[in-house]
Amino acid sequence: MTTPPESVLFVCVHNSGKSQIAAAIARHDFPDVRVTSAGTAPSPTVHPGSADTLAEVGIDITGEQPKPITDELITDADLVVVLGTEAQVATADGTPVVRWDVDEPSSRGIEGTERMRLVREDVRRRVHELLGATAP
């Protein structure tokens, strides 16, 4: 078994959905891990469905804002996790980058609250696997 990272940067394109969900779950369930999130082309606000699906499980992301990825965020992380297939992240400092091909229910015609719950649970399972615990 490998040692879980002490700090993780979660990245997606808009930093309004999947990376926000991953960061919020990691902060909530693993408070000793330093967690940040960012986007390669950040949206102006967090997707309301992301906030709502997290609120369903007792995680409040009020006040979170999408932010752009920076070299400093990458350098400060032990690991960069890219969620989805669209965002592209390269590191010059050797920080490891992994990609999670997160379930996208909309590709199967699943939208709205059901979509967000499926994304949340896929991301929750992956966060727990990464940080060394079994998803509840």
mmCIF file of C-alpha atoms in Angstrom:
data_model
loop_
_atom_site.group_PDB
_atom_site.id
_atom_site.type_symbol
_atom_site.label_atom_id
_atom_site.label_comp_id
_atom_site.label_asym_id
_atom_site.label_seq_id
_atom_site.Cartn_x
_atom_site.Cartn_y
_atom_site.Cartn_z
ATOM 1 C CA MET A 1 0.000 0.000 0.000
ATOM 2 C CA THR A 2 1.285 3.460 -0.853
ATOM 3 C CA THR A 3 1.159 6.421 1.464
ATOM 4 C CA PRO A 4 -1.671 8.854 0.673
ATOM 5 C CA PRO A 5 -0.563 12.325 -0.436
ATOM 6 C CA GLU A 6 -0.472 15.108 2.153
ATOM 7 C CA SER A 7 -1.729 17.654 -0.384
ATOM 8 C CA VAL A 8 -3.863 17.290 -3.492
ATOM 9 C CA LEU A 9 -4.876 19.681 -6.240
ATOM 10 C CA PHE A 10 -8.096 18.684 -8.025
ATOM 11 C CA VAL A 11 -8.481 20.134 -11.527
ATOM 12 C CA CYS A 12 -11.190 20.176 -14.181
ATOM 13 C CA VAL A 13 -11.905 22.626 -16.971
ATOM 14 C CA HIS A 14 -14.348 24.986 -15.252
ATOM 15 C CA ASN A 15 -13.625 24.305 -11.559
ATOM 16 C CA SER A 16 -17.348 24.597 -11.005
ATOM 17 C CA GLY A 17 -18.370 20.954 -10.816
ATOM 18 C CA LYS A 18 -16.289 17.805 -10.532
ATOM 19 C CA SER A 19 -13.124 19.343 -9.095
ATOM 20 C CA GLN A 20 -15.185 21.325 -6.566
ATOM 21 C CA ILE A 21 -17.010 18.135 -5.559
ATOM 22 C CA ALA A 22 -13.737 16.217 -5.170
ATOM 23 C CA ALA A 23 -12.110 18.972 -3.137
ATOM 24 C CA ALA A 24 -15.131 19.390 -0.873
ATOM 25 C CA ILE A 25 -15.378 15.658 -0.171
ATOM 26 C CA ALA A 26 -11.639 15.426 0.503
ATOM 27 C CA ARG A 27 -11.710 18.421 2.873
ATOM 28 C CA HIS A 28 -14.757 17.080 4.690
ATOM 29 C CA ASP A 29 -13.726 13.433 4.972
ATOM 30 C CA PHE A 30 -9.940 13.890 5.278
ATOM 31 C CA PRO A 31 -9.361 17.131 7.207
ATOM 32 C CA ASP A 32 -5.632 16.455 7.626
ATOM 33 C CA VAL A 33 -5.021 16.595 3.867
ATOM 34 C CA ARG A 34 -4.336 19.989 2.281
ATOM 35 C CA VAL A 35 -6.776 20.288 -0.597
ATOM 36 C CA THR A 36 -7.153 22.839 -3.369
ATOM 37 C CA SER A 37 -9.025 22.885 -6.644
ATOM 38 C CA ALA A 38 -8.706 24.864 -9.839
ATOM 39 C CA GLY A 39 -9.743 24.972 -13.472
ATOM 40 C CA THR A 40 -7.997 25.403 -16.782
ATOM 41 C CA ALA A 41 -10.810 27.769 -17.888
ATOM 42 C CA PRO A 42 -12.712 28.616 -14.694
ATOM 43 C CA SER A 43 -16.384 29.539 -14.716
ATOM 44 C CA PRO A 44 -17.605 32.624 -12.862
ATOM 45 C CA THR A 45 -19.479 30.568 -10.232
ATOM 46 C CA VAL A 46 -19.790 27.063 -8.813
ATOM 47 C CA HIS A 47 -22.440 24.991 -10.576
ATOM 48 C CA PRO A 48 -25.576 25.064 -8.388
ATOM 49 C CA GLY A 49 -26.062 21.317 -8.867
ATOM 50 C CA SER A 50 -22.626 20.677 -7.382
ATOM 51 C CA ALA A 51 -23.434 22.688 -4.276
ATOM 52 C CA ASP A 52 -26.861 21.054 -3.957
ATOM 53 C CA THR A 53 -25.584 17.480 -4.270
ATOM 54 C CA LEU A 54 -22.911 18.151 -1.645
ATOM 55 C CA ALA A 55 -25.451 19.737 0.691
ATOM 56 C CA GLU A 56 -27.453 16.501 0.511
ATOM 57 C CA VAL A 57 -24.575 14.743 2.292
ATOM 58 C CA GLY A 58 -23.864 17.539 4.762
ATOM 59 C CA ILE A 59 -21.065 19.335 2.919
ATOM 60 C CA ASP A 60 -21.429 23.110 2.561
ATOM 61 C CA ILE A 61 -19.402 24.848 -0.148
ATOM 62 C CA THR A 62 -20.944 28.266 0.315
ATOM 63 C CA GLY A 63 -18.295 30.828 -0.504
ATOM 64 C CA GLU A 64 -16.263 28.619 -2.848
ATOM 65 C CA GLN A 65 -15.349 30.273 -6.136
ATOM 66 C CA PRO A 66 -13.812 28.726 -9.244
ATOM 67 C CA LYS A 67 -10.170 29.693 -9.620
ATOM 68 C CA PRO A 68 -7.553 29.296 -12.324
ATOM 69 C CA ILE A 69 -4.800 26.747 -12.094
ATOM 70 C CA THR A 70 -1.409 28.307 -11.377
ATOM 71 C CA ASP A 71 2.158 27.053 -11.229
ATOM 72 C CA GLU A 72 2.110 27.818 -7.495
ATOM 73 C CA LEU A 73 -0.924 25.574 -6.895
ATOM 74 C CA ILE A 74 0.803 22.762 -8.794
ATOM 75 C CA THR A 75 4.093 23.217 -6.944
ATOM 76 C CA ASP A 76 2.324 23.224 -3.570
ATOM 77 C CA ALA A 77 0.623 19.882 -4.288
ATOM 78 C CA ASP A 78 2.033 16.398 -3.774
ATOM 79 C CA LEU A 79 -0.375 15.168 -6.439
ATOM 80 C CA VAL A 80 -2.516 16.743 -9.161
ATOM 81 C CA VAL A 81 -5.743 14.902 -9.988
ATOM 82 C CA VAL A 82 -7.398 15.871 -13.266
ATOM 83 C CA LEU A 83 -11.082 14.997 -13.386
ATOM 84 C CA GLY A 84 -12.534 14.194 -16.787
ATOM 85 C CA THR A 85 -10.933 14.042 -20.187
ATOM 86 C CA GLU A 86 -11.011 17.680 -21.295
ATOM 87 C CA ALA A 87 -8.625 19.516 -18.956
ATOM 88 C CA GLN A 88 -4.946 19.319 -19.834
ATOM 89 C CA VAL A 89 -2.334 19.829 -17.125
ATOM 90 C CA ALA A 90 1.420 19.634 -17.505
ATOM 91 C CA THR A 91 3.825 20.048 -14.638
ATOM 92 C CA ALA A 92 7.331 21.364 -15.050
ATOM 93 C CA ASP A 93 8.401 20.591 -11.485
ATOM 94 C CA GLY A 94 7.760 16.841 -11.564
ATOM 95 C CA THR A 95 4.565 16.906 -9.502
ATOM 96 C CA PRO A 96 2.734 13.698 -10.410
ATOM 97 C CA VAL A 97 -0.491 14.050 -12.404
ATOM 98 C CA VAL A 98 -3.201 11.395 -12.546
ATOM 99 C CA ARG A 99 -6.405 11.504 -14.550
ATOM 100 C CA TRP A 100 -9.753 10.231 -13.366
ATOM 101 C CA ASP A 101 -12.122 9.443 -16.218
ATOM 102 C CA VAL A 102 -15.113 10.291 -14.043
ATOM 103 C CA ASP A 103 -18.505 8.857 -14.909
ATOM 104 C CA GLU A 104 -20.499 11.281 -17.050
ATOM 105 C CA PRO A 105 -24.165 10.281 -16.750
ATOM 106 C CA SER A 106 -25.261 12.908 -19.287
ATOM 107 C CA SER A 107 -23.630 10.752 -21.983
ATOM 108 C CA ARG A 108 -26.323 8.193 -21.110
ATOM 109 C CA GLY A 109 -29.133 10.760 -21.066
ATOM 110 C CA ILE A 110 -29.147 11.171 -17.276
ATOM 111 C CA GLU A 111 -29.458 14.806 -16.251
ATOM 112 C CA GLY A 112 -30.300 17.016 -13.284
ATOM 113 C CA THR A 113 -30.199 15.822 -9.701
ATOM 114 C CA GLU A 114 -29.742 12.165 -10.630
ATOM 115 C CA ARG A 115 -26.704 13.058 -12.768
ATOM 116 C CA MET A 116 -25.123 15.071 -9.980
ATOM 117 C CA ARG A 117 -25.667 12.295 -7.418
ATOM 118 C CA LEU A 118 -24.014 9.728 -9.691
ATOM 119 C CA VAL A 119 -21.051 12.047 -10.292
ATOM 120 C CA ARG A 120 -20.781 12.760 -6.542
ATOM 121 C CA GLU A 121 -20.731 9.072 -5.642
ATOM 122 C CA ASP A 122 -18.176 8.197 -8.326
ATOM 123 C CA VAL A 123 -15.938 11.039 -7.160
ATOM 124 C CA ARG A 124 -16.453 10.146 -3.467
ATOM 125 C CA ARG A 125 -15.353 6.552 -4.127
ATOM 126 C CA ARG A 126 -12.243 7.736 -5.955
ATOM 127 C CA VAL A 127 -11.317 10.284 -3.265
ATOM 128 C CA HIS A 128 -11.622 7.620 -0.589
ATOM 129 C CA GLU A 129 -9.513 5.173 -2.601
ATOM 130 C CA LEU A 130 -6.850 7.839 -3.124
ATOM 131 C CA LEU A 131 -6.701 8.993 0.468
ATOM 132 C CA GLY A 132 -6.758 5.541 1.987
ATOM 133 C CA ALA A 133 -10.255 4.818 3.216
ATOM 134 C CA THR A 134 -13.213 2.814 2.046
ATOM 135 C CA ALA A 135 -16.081 4.921 0.795
ATOM 136 C CA PRO A 136 -19.096 4.816 3.120
#
